[in-house]
Short mmCIF file of N, CA and C in Angstrom, two decimals:
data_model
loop_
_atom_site.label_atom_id
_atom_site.label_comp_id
_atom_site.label_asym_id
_atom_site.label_seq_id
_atom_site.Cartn_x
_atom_site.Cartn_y
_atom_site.Cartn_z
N UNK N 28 -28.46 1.33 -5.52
CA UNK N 28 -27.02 1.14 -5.58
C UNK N 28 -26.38 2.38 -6.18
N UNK N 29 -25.00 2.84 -5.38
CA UNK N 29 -24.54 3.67 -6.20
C UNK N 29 -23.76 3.67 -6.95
N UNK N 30 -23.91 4.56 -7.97
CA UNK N 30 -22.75 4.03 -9.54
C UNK N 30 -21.45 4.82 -9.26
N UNK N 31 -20.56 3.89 -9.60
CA UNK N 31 -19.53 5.07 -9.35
C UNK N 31 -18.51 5.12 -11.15
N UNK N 32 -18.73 6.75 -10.88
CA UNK N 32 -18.31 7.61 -11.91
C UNK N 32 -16.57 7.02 -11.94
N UNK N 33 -16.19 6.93 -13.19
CA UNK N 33 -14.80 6.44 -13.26
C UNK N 33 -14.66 6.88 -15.09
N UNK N 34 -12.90 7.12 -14.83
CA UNK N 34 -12.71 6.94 -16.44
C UNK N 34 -13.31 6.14 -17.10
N UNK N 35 -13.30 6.48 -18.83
CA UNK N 35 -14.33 5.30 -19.09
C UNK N 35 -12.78 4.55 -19.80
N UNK N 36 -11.27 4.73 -20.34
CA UNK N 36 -10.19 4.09 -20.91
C UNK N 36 -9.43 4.11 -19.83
N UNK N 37 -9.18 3.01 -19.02
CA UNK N 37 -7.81 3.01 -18.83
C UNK N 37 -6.63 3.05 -19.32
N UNK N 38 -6.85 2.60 -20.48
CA UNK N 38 -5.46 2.46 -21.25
C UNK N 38 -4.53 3.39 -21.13
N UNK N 39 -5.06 5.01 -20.63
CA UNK N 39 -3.72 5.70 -20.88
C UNK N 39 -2.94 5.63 -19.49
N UNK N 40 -3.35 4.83 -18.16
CA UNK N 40 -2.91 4.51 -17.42
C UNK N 40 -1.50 4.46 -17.45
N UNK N 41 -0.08 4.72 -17.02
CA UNK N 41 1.00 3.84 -17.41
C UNK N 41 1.66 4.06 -16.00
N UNK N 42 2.38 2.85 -15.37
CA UNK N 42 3.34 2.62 -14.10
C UNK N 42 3.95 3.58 -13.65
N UNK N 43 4.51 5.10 -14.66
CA UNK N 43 5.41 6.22 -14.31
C UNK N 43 4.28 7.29 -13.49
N UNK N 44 2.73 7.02 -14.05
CA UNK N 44 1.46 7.85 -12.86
C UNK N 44 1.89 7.38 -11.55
N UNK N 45 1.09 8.72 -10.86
CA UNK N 45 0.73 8.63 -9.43
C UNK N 45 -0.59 8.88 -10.05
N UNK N 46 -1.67 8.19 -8.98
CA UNK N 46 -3.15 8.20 -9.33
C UNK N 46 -3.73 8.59 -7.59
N UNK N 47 -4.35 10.00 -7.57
CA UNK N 47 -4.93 9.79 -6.07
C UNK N 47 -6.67 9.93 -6.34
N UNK N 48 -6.77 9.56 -5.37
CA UNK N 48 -8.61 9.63 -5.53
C UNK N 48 -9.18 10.46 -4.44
N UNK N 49 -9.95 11.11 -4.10
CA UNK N 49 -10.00 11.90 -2.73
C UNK N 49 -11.71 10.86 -1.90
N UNK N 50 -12.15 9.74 -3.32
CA UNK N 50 -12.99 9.15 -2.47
C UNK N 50 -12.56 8.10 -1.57
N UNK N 51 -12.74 8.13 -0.10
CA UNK N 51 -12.76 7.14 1.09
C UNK N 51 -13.04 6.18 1.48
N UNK N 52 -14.60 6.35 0.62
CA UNK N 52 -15.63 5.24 0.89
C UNK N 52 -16.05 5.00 -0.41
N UNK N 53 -16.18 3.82 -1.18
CA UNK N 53 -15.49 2.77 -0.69
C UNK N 53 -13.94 2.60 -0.63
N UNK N 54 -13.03 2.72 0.03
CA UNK N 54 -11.75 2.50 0.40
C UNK N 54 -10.99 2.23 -0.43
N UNK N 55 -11.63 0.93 -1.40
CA UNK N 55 -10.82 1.45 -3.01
C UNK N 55 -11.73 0.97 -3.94
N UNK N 56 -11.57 2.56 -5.09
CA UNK N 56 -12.69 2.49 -5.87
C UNK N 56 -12.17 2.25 -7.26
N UNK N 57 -13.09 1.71 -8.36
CA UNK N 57 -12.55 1.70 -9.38
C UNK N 57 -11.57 2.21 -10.05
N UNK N 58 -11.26 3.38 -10.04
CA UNK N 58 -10.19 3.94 -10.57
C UNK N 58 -8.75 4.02 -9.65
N UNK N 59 -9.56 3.49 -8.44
CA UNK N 59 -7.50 3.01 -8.02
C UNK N 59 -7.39 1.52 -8.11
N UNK N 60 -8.26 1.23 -8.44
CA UNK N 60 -7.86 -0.83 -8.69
C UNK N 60 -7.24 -0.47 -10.47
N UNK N 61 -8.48 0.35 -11.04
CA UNK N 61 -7.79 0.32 -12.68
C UNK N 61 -6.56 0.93 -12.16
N UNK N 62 -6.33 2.05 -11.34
CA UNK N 62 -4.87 2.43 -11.63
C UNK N 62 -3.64 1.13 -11.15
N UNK N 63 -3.98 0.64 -9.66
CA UNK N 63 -2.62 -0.62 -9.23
C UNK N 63 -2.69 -1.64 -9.89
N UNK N 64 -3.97 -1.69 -11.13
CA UNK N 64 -3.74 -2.91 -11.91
C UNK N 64 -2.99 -2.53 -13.20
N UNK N 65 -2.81 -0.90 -13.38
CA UNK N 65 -1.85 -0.77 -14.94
C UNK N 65 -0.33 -0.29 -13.71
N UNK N 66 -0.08 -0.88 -12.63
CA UNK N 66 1.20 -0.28 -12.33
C UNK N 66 1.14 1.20 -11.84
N UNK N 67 0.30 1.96 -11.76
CA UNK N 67 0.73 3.21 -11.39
C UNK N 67 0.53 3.09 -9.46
N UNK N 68 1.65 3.84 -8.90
CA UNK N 68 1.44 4.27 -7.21
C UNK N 68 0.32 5.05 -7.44
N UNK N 69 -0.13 4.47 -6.44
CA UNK N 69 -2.01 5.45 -5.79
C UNK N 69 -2.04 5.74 -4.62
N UNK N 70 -2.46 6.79 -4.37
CA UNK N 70 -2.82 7.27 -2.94
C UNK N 70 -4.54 7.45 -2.97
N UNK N 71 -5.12 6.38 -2.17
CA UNK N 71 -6.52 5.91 -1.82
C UNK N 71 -6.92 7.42 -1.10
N UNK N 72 -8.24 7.76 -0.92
CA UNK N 72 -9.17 8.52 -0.39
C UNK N 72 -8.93 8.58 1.27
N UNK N 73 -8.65 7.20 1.48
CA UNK N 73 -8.35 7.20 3.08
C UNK N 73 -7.22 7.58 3.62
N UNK N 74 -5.78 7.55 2.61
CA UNK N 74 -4.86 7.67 3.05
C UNK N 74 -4.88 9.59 2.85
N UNK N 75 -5.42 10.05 1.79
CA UNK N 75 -5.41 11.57 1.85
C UNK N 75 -6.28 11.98 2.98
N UNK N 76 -7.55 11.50 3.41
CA UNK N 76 -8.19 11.90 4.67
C UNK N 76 -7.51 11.94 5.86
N UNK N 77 -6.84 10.56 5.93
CA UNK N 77 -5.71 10.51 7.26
C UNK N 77 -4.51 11.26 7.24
N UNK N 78 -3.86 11.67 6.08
CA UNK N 78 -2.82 12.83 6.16
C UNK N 78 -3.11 14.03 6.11
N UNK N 79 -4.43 14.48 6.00
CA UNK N 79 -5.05 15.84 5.74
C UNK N 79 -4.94 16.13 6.95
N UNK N 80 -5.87 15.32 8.04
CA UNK N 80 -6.46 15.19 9.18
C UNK N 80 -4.94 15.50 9.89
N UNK N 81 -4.20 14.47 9.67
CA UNK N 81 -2.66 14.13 10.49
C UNK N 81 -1.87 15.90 10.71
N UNK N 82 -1.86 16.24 9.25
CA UNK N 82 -1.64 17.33 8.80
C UNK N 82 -1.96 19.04 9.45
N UNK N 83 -3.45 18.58 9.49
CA UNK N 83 -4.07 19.92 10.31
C UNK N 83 -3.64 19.68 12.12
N UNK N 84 -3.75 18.53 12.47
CA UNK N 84 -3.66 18.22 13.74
C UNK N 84 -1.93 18.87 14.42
N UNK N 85 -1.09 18.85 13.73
CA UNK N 85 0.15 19.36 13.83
C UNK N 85 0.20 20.47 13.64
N UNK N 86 -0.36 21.23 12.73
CA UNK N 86 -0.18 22.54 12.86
C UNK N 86 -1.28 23.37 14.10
N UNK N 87 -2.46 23.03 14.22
CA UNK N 87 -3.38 23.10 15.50
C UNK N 87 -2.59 22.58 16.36
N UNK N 88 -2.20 21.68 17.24
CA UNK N 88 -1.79 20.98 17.98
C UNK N 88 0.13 21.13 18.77
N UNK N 89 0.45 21.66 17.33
CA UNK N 89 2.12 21.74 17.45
C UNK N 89 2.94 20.24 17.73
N UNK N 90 1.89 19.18 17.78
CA UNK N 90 2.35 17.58 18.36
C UNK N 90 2.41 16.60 17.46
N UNK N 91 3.33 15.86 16.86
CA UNK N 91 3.09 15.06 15.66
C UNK N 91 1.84 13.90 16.23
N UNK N 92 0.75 13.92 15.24
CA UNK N 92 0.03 13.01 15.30
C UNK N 92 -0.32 11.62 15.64
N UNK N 93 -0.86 11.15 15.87
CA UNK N 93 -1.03 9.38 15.85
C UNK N 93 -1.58 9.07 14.66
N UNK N 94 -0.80 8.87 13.61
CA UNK N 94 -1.26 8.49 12.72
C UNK N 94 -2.33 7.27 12.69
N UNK N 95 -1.28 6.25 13.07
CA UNK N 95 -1.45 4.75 13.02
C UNK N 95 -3.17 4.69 13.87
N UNK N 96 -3.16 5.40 14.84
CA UNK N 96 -4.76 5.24 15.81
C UNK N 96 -5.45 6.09 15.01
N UNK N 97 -5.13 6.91 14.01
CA UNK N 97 -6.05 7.84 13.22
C UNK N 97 -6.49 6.92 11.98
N UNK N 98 -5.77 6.08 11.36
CA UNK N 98 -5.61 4.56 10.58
C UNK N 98 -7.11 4.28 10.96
N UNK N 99 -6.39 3.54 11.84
CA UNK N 99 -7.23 2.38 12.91
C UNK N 99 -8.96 3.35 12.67
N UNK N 100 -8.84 4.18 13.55
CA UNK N 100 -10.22 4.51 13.50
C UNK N 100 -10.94 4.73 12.37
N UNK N 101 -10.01 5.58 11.43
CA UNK N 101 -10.90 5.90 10.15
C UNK N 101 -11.36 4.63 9.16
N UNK N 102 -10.81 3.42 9.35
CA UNK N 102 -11.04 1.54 8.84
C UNK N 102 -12.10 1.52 9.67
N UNK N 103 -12.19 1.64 10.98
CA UNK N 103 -13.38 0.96 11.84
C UNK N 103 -14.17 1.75 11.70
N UNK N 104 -14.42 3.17 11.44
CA UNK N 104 -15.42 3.75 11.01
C UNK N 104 -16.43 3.73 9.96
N UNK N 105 -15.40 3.19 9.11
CA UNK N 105 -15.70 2.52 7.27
C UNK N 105 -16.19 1.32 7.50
N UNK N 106 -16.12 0.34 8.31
CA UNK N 106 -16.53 -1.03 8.03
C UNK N 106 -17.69 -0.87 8.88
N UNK N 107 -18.46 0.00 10.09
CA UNK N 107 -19.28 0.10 10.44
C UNK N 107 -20.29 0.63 9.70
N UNK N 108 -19.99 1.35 8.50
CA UNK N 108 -20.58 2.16 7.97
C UNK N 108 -21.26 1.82 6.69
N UNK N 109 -19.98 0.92 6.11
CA UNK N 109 -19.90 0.21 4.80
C UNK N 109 -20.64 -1.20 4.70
N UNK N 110 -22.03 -1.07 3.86
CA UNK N 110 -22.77 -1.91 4.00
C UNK N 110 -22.06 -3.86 3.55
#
């Protein structure tokens, strides 16, 4: 099993944070549940992968992205994956 590394106090958590995590898998990891459970906005691992991705694809591409099918796949990729 793998351990996952996390603050060891939440406490200094407070609702006025933004908390991002750049891990994906698992989709949400300890330290963004400790963060939406002290109130702070989080941006999950998946949502920075899918705007990274979204991101490069527009400037390569010149075409705004499909986000929503970039969503979609990067979830169905995770639940195939994710024991």
């Amino acid at each position: 099993r793998q351990r996952q590394m996390c603050i060891r106090d939440s406490g200094w958590l407070k609702p006025s944070m933004v908390v991002m995590d750049a891990v994906y898998n698992p989709p949400e990891t300890k330290l963004i549940k400790d963060a939406r459970n002290a109130g702070c906005k989080v941006v999950t691992g998946l949502e920075w992968l899918i705007y990274q991705g979204a991101a490069s694809f527009r400037i390569w591409r010149g075409i705004e992205p499909p986000v929503e099918i970039m969503r979609a796949a990067c979830e169905k990729a995770l639940r195939v994956r994710t024991p």
